[in-house]
PDB file of C-alpha atoms in Angstrom:
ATOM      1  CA  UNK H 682     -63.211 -31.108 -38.931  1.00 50.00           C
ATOM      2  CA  UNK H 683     -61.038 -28.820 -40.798  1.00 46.00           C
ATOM      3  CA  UNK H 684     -61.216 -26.265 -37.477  1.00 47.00           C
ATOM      4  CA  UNK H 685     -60.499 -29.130 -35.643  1.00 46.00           C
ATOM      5  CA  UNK H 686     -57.259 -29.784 -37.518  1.00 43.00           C
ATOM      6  CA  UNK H 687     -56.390 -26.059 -37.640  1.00 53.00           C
ATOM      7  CA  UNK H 688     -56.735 -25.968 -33.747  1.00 45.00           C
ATOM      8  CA  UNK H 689     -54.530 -28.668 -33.102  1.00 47.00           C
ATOM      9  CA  UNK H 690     -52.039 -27.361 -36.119  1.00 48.00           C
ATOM     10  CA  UNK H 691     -51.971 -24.144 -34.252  1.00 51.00           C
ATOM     11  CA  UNK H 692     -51.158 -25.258 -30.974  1.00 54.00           C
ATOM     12  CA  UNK H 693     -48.696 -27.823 -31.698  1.00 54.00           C
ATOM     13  CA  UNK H 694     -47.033 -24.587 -33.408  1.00 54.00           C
ATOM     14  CA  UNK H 695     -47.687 -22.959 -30.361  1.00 55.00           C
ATOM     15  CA  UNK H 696     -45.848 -25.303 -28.169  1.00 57.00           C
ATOM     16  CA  UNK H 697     -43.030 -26.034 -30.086  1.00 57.00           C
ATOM     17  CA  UNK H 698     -42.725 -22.077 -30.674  1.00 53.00           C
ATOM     18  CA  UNK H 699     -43.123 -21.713 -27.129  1.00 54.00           C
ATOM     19  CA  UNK H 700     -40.150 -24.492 -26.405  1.00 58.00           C
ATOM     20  CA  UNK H 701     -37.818 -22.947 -28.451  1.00 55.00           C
ATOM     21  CA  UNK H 702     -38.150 -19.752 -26.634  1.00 55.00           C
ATOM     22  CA  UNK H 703     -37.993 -21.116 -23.309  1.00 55.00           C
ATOM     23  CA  UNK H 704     -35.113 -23.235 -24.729  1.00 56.00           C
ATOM     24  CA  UNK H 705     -33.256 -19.889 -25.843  1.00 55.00           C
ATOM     25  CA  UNK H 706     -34.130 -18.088 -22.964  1.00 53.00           C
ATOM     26  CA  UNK H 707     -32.670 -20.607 -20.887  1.00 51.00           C
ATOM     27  CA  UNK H 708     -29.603 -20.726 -22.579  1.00 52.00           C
ATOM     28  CA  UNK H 709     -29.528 -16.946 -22.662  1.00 60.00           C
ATOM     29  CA  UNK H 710     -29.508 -17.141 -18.953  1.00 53.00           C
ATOM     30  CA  UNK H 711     -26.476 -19.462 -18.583  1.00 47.00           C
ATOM     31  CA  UNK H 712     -24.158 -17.324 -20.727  1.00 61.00           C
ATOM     32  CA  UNK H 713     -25.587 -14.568 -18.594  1.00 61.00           C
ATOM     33  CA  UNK H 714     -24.618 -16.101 -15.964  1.00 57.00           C
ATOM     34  CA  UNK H 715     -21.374 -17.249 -17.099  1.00 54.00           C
ATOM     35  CA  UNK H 716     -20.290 -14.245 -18.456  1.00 61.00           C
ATOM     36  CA  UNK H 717     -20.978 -12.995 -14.870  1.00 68.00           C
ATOM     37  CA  UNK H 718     -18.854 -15.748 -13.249  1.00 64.00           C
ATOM     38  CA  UNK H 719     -15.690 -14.891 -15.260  1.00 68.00           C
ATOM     39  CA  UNK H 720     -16.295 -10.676 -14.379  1.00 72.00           C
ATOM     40  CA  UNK H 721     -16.648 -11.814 -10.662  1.00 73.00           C
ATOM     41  CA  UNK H 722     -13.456 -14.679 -11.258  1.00 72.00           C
ATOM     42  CA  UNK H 723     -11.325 -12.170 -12.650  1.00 77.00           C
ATOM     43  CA  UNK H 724     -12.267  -9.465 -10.665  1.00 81.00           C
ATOM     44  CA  UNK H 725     -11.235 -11.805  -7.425  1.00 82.00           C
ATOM     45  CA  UNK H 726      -7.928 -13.427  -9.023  1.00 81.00           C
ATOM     46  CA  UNK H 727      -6.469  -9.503  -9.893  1.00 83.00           C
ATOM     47  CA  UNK H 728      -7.582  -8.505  -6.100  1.00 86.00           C
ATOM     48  CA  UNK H 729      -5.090 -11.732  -4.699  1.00 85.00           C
ATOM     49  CA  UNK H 730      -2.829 -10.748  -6.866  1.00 82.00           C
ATOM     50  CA  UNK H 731      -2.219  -7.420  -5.999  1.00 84.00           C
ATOM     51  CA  UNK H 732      -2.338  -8.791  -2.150  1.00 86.00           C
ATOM     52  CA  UNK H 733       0.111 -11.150  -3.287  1.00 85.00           C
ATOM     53  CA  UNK H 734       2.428  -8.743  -4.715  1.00 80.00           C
ATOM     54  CA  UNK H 735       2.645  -6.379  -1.718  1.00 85.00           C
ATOM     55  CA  UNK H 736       3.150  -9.373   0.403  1.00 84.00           C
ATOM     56  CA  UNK H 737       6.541  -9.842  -2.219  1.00 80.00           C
ATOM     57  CA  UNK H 738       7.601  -6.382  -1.735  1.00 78.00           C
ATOM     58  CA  UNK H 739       7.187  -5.853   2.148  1.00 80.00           C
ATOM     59  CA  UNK H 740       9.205  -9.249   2.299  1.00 79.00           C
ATOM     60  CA  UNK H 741      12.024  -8.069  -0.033  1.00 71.00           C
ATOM     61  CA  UNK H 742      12.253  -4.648   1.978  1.00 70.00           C
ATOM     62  CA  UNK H 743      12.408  -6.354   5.481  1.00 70.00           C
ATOM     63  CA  UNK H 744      14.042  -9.602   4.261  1.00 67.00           C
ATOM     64  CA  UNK H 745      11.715 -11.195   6.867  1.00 76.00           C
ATOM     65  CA  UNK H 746       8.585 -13.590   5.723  1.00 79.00           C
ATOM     66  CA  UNK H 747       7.382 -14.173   8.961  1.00 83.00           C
ATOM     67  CA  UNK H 748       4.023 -12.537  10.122  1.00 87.00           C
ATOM     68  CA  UNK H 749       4.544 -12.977  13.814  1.00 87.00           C
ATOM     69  CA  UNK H 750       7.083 -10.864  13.876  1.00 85.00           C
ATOM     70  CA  UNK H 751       6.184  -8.381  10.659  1.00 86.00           C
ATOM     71  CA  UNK H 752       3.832  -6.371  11.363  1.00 88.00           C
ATOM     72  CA  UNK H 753       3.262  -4.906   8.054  1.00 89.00           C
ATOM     73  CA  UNK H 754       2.922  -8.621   6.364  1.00 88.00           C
ATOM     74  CA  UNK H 755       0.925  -9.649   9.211  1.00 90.00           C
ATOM     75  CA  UNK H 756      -1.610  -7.222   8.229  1.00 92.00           C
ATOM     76  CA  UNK H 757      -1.903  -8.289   4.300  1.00 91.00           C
ATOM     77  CA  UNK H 758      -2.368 -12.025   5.826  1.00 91.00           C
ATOM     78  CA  UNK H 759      -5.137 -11.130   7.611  1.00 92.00           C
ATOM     79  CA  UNK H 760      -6.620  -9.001   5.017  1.00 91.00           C
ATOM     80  CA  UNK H 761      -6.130 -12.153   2.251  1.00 91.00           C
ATOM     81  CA  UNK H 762      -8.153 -13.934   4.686  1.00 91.00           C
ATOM     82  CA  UNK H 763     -10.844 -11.761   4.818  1.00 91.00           C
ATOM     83  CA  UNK H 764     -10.998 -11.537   0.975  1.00 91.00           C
ATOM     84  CA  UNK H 765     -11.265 -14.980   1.008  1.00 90.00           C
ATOM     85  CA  UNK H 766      -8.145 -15.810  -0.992  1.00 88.00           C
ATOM     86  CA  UNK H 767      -7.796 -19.944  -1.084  1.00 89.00           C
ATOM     87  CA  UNK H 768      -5.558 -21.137   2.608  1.00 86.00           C
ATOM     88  CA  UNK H 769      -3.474 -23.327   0.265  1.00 84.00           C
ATOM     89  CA  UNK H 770      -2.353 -20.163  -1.910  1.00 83.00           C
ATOM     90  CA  UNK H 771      -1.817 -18.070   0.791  1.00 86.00           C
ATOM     91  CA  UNK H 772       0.128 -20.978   2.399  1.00 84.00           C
ATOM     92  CA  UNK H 773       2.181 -22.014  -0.434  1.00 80.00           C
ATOM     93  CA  UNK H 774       2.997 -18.692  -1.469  1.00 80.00           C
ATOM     94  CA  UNK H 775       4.746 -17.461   2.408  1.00 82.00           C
ATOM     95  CA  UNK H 776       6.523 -21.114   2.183  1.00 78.00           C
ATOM     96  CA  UNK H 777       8.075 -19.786  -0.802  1.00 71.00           C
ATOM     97  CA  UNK H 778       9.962 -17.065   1.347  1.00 69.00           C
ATOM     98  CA  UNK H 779      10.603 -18.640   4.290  1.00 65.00           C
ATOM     99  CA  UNK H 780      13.131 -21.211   2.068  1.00 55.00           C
ATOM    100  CA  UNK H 781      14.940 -18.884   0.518  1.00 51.00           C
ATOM    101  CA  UNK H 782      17.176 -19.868  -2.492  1.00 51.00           C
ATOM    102  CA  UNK H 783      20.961 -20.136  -2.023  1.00 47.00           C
ATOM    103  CA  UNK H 784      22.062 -16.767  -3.362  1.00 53.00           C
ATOM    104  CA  UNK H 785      19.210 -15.037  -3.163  1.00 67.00           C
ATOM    105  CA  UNK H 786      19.375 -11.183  -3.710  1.00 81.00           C
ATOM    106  CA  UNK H 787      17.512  -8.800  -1.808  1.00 90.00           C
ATOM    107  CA  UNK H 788      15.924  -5.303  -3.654  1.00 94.00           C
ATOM    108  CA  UNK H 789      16.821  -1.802  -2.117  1.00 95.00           C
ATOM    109  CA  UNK H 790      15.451   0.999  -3.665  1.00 96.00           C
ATOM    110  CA  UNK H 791      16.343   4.566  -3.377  1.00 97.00           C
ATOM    111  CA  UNK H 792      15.572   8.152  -4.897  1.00 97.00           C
ATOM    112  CA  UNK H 793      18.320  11.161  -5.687  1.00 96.00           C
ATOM    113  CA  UNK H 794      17.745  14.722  -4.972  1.00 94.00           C
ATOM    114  CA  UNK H 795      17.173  14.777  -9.000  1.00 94.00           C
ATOM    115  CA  UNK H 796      14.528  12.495  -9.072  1.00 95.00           C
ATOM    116  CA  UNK H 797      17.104   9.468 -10.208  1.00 97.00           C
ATOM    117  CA  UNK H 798      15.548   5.847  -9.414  1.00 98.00           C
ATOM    118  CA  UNK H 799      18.418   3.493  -7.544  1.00 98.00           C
ATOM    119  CA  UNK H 800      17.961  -0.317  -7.630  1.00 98.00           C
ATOM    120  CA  UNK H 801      20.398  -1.850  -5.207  1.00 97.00           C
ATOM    121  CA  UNK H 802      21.068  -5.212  -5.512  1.00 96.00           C
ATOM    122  CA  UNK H 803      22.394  -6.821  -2.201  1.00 94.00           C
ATOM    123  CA  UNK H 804      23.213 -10.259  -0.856  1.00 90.00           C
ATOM    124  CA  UNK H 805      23.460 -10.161   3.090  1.00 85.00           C
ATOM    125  CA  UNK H 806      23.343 -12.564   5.644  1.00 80.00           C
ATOM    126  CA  UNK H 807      22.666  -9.571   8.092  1.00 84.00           C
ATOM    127  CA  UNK H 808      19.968  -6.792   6.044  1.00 86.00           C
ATOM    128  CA  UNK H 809      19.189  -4.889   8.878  1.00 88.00           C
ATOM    129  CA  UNK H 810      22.972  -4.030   9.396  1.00 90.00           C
ATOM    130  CA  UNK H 811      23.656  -3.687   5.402  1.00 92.00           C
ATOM    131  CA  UNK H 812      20.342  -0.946   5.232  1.00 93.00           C
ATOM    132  CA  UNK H 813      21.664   0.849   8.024  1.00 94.00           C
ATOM    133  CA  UNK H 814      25.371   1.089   6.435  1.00 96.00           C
ATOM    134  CA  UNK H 815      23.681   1.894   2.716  1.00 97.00           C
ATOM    135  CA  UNK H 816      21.493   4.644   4.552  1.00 96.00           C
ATOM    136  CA  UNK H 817      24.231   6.857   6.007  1.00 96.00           C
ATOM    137  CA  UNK H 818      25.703   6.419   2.592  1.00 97.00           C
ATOM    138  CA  UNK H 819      22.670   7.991   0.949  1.00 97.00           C
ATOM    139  CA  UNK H 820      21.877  10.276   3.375  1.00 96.00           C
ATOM    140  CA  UNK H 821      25.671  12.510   2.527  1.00 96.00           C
ATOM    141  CA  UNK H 822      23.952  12.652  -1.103  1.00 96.00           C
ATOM    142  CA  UNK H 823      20.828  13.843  -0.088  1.00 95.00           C
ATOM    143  CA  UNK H 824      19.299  10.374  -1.083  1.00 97.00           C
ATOM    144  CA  UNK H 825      16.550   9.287   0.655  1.00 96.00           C
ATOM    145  CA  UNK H 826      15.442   4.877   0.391  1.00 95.00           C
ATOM    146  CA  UNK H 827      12.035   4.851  -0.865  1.00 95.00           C
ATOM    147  CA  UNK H 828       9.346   1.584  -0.883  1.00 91.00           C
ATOM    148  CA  UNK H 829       9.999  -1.329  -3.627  1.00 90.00           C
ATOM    149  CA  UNK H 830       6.960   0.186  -5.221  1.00 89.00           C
ATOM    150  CA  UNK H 831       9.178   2.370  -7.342  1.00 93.00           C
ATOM    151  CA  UNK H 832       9.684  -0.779  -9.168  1.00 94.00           C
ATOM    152  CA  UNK H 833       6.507  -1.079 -11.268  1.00 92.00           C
ATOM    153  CA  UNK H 834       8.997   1.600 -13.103  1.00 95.00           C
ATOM    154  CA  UNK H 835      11.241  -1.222 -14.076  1.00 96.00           C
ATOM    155  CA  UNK H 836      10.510  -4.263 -16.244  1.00 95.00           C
ATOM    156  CA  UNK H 837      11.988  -6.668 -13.503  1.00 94.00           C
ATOM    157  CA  UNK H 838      13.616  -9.600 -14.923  1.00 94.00           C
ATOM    158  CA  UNK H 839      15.530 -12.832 -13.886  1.00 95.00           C
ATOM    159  CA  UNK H 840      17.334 -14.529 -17.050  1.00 96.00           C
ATOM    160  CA  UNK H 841      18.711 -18.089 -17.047  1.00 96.00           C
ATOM    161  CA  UNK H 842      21.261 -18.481 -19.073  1.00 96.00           C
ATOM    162  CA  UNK H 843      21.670 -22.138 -20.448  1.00 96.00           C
ATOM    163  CA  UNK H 844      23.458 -24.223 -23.284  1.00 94.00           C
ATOM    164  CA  UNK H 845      22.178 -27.349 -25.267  1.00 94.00           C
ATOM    165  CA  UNK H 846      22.168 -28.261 -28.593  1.00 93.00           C
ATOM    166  CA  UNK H 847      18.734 -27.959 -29.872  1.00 95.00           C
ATOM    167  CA  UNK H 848      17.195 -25.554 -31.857  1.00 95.00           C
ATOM    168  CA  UNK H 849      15.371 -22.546 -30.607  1.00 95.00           C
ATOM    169  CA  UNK H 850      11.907 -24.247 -31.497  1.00 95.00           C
ATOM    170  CA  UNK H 851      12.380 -26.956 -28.988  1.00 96.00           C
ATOM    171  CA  UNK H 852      13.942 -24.346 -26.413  1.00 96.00           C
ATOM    172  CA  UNK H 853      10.238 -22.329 -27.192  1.00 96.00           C
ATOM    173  CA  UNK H 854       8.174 -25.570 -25.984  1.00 96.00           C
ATOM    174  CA  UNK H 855      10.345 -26.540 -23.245  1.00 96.00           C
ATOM    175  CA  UNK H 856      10.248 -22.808 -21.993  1.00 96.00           C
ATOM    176  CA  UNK H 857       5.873 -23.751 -22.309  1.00 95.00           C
ATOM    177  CA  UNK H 858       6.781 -26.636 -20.281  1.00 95.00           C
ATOM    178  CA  UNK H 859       8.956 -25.323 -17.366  1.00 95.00           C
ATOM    179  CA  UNK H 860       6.490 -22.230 -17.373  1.00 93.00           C
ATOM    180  CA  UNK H 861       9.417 -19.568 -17.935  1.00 95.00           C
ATOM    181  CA  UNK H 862       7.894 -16.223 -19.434  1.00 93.00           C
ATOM    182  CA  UNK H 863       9.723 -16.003 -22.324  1.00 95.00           C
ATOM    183  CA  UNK H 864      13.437 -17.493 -24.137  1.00 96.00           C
ATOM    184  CA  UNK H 865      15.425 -15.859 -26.970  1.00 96.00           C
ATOM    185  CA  UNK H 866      18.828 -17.668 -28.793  1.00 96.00           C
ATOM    186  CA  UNK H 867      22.036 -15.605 -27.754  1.00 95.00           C
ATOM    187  CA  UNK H 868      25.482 -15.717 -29.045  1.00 91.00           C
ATOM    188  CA  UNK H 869      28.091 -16.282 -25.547  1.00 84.00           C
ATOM    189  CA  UNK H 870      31.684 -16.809 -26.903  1.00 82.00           C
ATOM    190  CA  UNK H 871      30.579 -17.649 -30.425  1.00 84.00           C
ATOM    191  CA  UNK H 872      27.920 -20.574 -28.574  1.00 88.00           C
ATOM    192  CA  UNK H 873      24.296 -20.178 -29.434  1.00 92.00           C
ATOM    193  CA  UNK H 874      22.963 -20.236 -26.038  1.00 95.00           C
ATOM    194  CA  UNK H 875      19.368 -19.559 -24.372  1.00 97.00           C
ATOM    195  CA  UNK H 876      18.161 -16.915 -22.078  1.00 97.00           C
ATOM    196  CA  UNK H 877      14.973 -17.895 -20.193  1.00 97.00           C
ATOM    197  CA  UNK H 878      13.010 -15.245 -18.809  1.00 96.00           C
ATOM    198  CA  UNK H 879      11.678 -16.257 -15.256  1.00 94.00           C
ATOM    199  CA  UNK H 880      10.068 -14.934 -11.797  1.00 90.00           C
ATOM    200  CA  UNK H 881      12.273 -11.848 -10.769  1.00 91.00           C
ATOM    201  CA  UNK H 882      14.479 -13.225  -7.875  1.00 89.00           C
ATOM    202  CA  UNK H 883      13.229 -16.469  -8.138  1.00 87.00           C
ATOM    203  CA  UNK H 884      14.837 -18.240 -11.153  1.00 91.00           C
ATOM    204  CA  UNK H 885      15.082 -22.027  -8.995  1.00 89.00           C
ATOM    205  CA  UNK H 886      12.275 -23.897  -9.948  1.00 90.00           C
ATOM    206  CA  UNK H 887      12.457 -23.151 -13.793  1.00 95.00           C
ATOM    207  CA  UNK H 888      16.414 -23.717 -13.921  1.00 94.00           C
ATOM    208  CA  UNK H 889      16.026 -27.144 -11.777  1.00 94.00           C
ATOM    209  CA  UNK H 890      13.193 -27.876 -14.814  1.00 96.00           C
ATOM    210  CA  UNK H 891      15.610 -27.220 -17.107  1.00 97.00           C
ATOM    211  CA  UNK H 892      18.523 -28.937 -16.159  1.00 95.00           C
ATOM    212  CA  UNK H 893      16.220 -32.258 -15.555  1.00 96.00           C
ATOM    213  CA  UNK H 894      15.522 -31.366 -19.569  1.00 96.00           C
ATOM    214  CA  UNK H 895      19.316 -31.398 -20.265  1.00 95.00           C
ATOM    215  CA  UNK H 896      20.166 -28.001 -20.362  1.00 96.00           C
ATOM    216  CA  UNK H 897      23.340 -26.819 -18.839  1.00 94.00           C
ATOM    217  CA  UNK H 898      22.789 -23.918 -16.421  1.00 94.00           C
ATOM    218  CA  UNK H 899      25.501 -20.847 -17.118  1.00 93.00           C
ATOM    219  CA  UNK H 900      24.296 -17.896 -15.411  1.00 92.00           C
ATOM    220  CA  UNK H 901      21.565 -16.891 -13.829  1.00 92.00           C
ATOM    221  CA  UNK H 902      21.252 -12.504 -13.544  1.00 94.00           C
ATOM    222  CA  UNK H 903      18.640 -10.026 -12.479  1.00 94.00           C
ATOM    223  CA  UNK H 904      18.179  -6.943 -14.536  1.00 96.00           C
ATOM    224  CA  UNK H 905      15.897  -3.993 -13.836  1.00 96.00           C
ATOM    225  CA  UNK H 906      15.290  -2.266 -17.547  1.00 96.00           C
ATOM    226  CA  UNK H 907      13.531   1.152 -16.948  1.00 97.00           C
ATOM    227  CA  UNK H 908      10.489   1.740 -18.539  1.00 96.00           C
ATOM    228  CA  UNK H 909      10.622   5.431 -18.535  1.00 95.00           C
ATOM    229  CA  UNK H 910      13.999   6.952 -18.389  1.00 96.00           C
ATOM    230  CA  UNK H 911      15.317  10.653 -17.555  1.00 95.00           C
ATOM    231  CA  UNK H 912      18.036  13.108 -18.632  1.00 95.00           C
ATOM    232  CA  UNK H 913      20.653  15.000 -16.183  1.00 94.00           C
ATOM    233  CA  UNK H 914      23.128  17.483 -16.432  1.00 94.00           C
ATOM    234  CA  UNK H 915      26.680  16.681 -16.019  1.00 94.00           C
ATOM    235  CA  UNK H 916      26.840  17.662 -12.905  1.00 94.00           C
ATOM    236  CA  UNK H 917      24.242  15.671 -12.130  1.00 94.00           C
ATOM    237  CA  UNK H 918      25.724  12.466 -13.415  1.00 95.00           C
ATOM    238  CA  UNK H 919      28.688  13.257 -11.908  1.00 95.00           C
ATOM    239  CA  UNK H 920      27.510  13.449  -8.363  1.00 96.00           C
ATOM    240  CA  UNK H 921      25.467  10.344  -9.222  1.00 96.00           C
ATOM    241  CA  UNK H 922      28.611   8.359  -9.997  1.00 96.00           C
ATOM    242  CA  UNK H 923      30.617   9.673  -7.049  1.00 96.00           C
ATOM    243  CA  UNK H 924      27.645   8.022  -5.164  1.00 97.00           C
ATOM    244  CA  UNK H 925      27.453   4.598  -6.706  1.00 96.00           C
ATOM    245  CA  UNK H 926      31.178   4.470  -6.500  1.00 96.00           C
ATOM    246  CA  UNK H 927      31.200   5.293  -2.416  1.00 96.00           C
ATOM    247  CA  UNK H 928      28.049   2.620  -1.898  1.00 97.00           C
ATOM    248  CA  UNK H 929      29.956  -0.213  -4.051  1.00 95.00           C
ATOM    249  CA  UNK H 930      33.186   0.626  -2.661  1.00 94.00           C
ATOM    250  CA  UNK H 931      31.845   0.683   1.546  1.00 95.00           C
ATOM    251  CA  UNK H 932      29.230  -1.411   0.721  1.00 95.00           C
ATOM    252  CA  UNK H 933      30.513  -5.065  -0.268  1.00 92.00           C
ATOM    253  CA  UNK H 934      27.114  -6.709   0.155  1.00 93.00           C
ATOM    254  CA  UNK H 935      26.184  -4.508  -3.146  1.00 95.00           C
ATOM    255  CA  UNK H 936      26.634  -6.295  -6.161  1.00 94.00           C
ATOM    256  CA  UNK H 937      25.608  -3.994  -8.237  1.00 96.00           C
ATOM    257  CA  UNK H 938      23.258  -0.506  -8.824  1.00 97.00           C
ATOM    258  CA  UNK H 939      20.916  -0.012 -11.597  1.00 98.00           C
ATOM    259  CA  UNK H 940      18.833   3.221 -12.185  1.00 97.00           C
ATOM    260  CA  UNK H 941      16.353   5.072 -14.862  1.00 97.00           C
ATOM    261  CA  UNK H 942      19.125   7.809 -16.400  1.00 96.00           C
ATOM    262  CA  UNK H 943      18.878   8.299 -19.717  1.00 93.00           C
ATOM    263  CA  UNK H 944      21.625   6.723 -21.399  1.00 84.00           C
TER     264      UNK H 944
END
């Protein structure tokens, strides 16, 4: 009787032991699994991405969104399709160029003889014509245009400038809710004012947000802050500002020039 008891004893343990480590096991396996699921998610998300991003910048350079008749964004189409990116990104995010916003400033980029970085900010109802006029300009100071992907050298930002009295917590969770990337209080003519950090170029949606919130839209600017800046001789400088001055002065499209000297 008593080796009775101790069989059953020992394989009730048994089973329950054995449970608990299939039980384990299989929850091992679905964190496993999981973990594998976010590695291949973000793996795939950082790949349409950085798809989506040279879309941006052969779009700013030719100031045309349509693949029919760009070849080079014709090309990232069809490779977002093979990657598989979603048909509803991919759609939504060419619909975003094809309406551009009222205003909207096109990036030209540019590279001295000295290494100097030029950001050229134009507004043109004719590009192709504005280019061609910029690059005889450059090409008398030995400056040569260069792709937009210069400009991973350059935190890239558009700031909305806006006024309404509230304090700067409640301008923090509307920023959350209008999905700007960032907002810091400023001082304009002795007014504490808002800057909202937003898309580069694209600063439309969030202001529209904001305004429906019941702030009052001042400005709206692009900047281009260097990330790595470097130092020139006089000379240099001096040939550099003799340039900016003949592009701004021919140019009138430009509306202004930003670059990575050294201040």
């Amino acid at each position: 009787m008593k080796y009775k008891l101790s069989v059953l004893f020992y394989n009730k343990c048994r089973s329950t032991i054995f449970q608990e480590c299939r039980r384990y096991a299989g929850h091992s396996k679905w964190q496993n699994i999981k973990h594998t699921k976010e590695t291949q998610d973000a793996a795939r998300s950082a790949l349409f991405r950085s798809v989506l991003s040279k879309m941006k910048a052969v779009i700013l350079e030719s100031g045309n969104s349509d693949p029919n008749s760009n070849p080079k964004l014709a090309t990232l189409v069809d490779h977002a399709k093979k990657i598989n990116m979603p048909a509803a990104t991919l759609k939504t995010y060419l619909e975003k160029f094809q309406k551009p916003e009222s205003g909207q400033t096109h990036i030209l980029t540019a590279k001295t003889s000295s290494g100097v970085l030029l950001i050229l900010h134009v507004e043109s109802n004719n590009l192709i014509t504005t280019k061609l006029n910029i690059q005889h300009i450059l090409k008398r100071f030995s400056t040569k245009s260069v792709d937009l992907s210069v400009l991973s050298m350059f935190d890239c930002i558009t700031y909305i400038t806006v006024s309404k009295d509230c304090t700067f917590d409640q301008a923090m969770e509307d920023a959350i809710a209008v999905d700007a990337e960032d907002v810091k209080e400023v001082k304009e003519d002795n007014v504490t004012c808002f800057k909202f950090r937003s898309e580069f170029l694209f600063p439309n949606k969030v202001a529209s947000q904001l305004a429906n919130l019941g702030y009052n839209i001042l400005s709206t600017e692009n900047v281009c802050v260097p990330t790595t800046t470097i130092e020139l001789a006089d000379d240099e400088l001096s040939k550099i500002d003799r340039l900016k001055q003949k592009l701004t002065t021919d140019v009138k499209e430009i509306r202004k020039i930003e670059d990575n000297i050294a201040q």
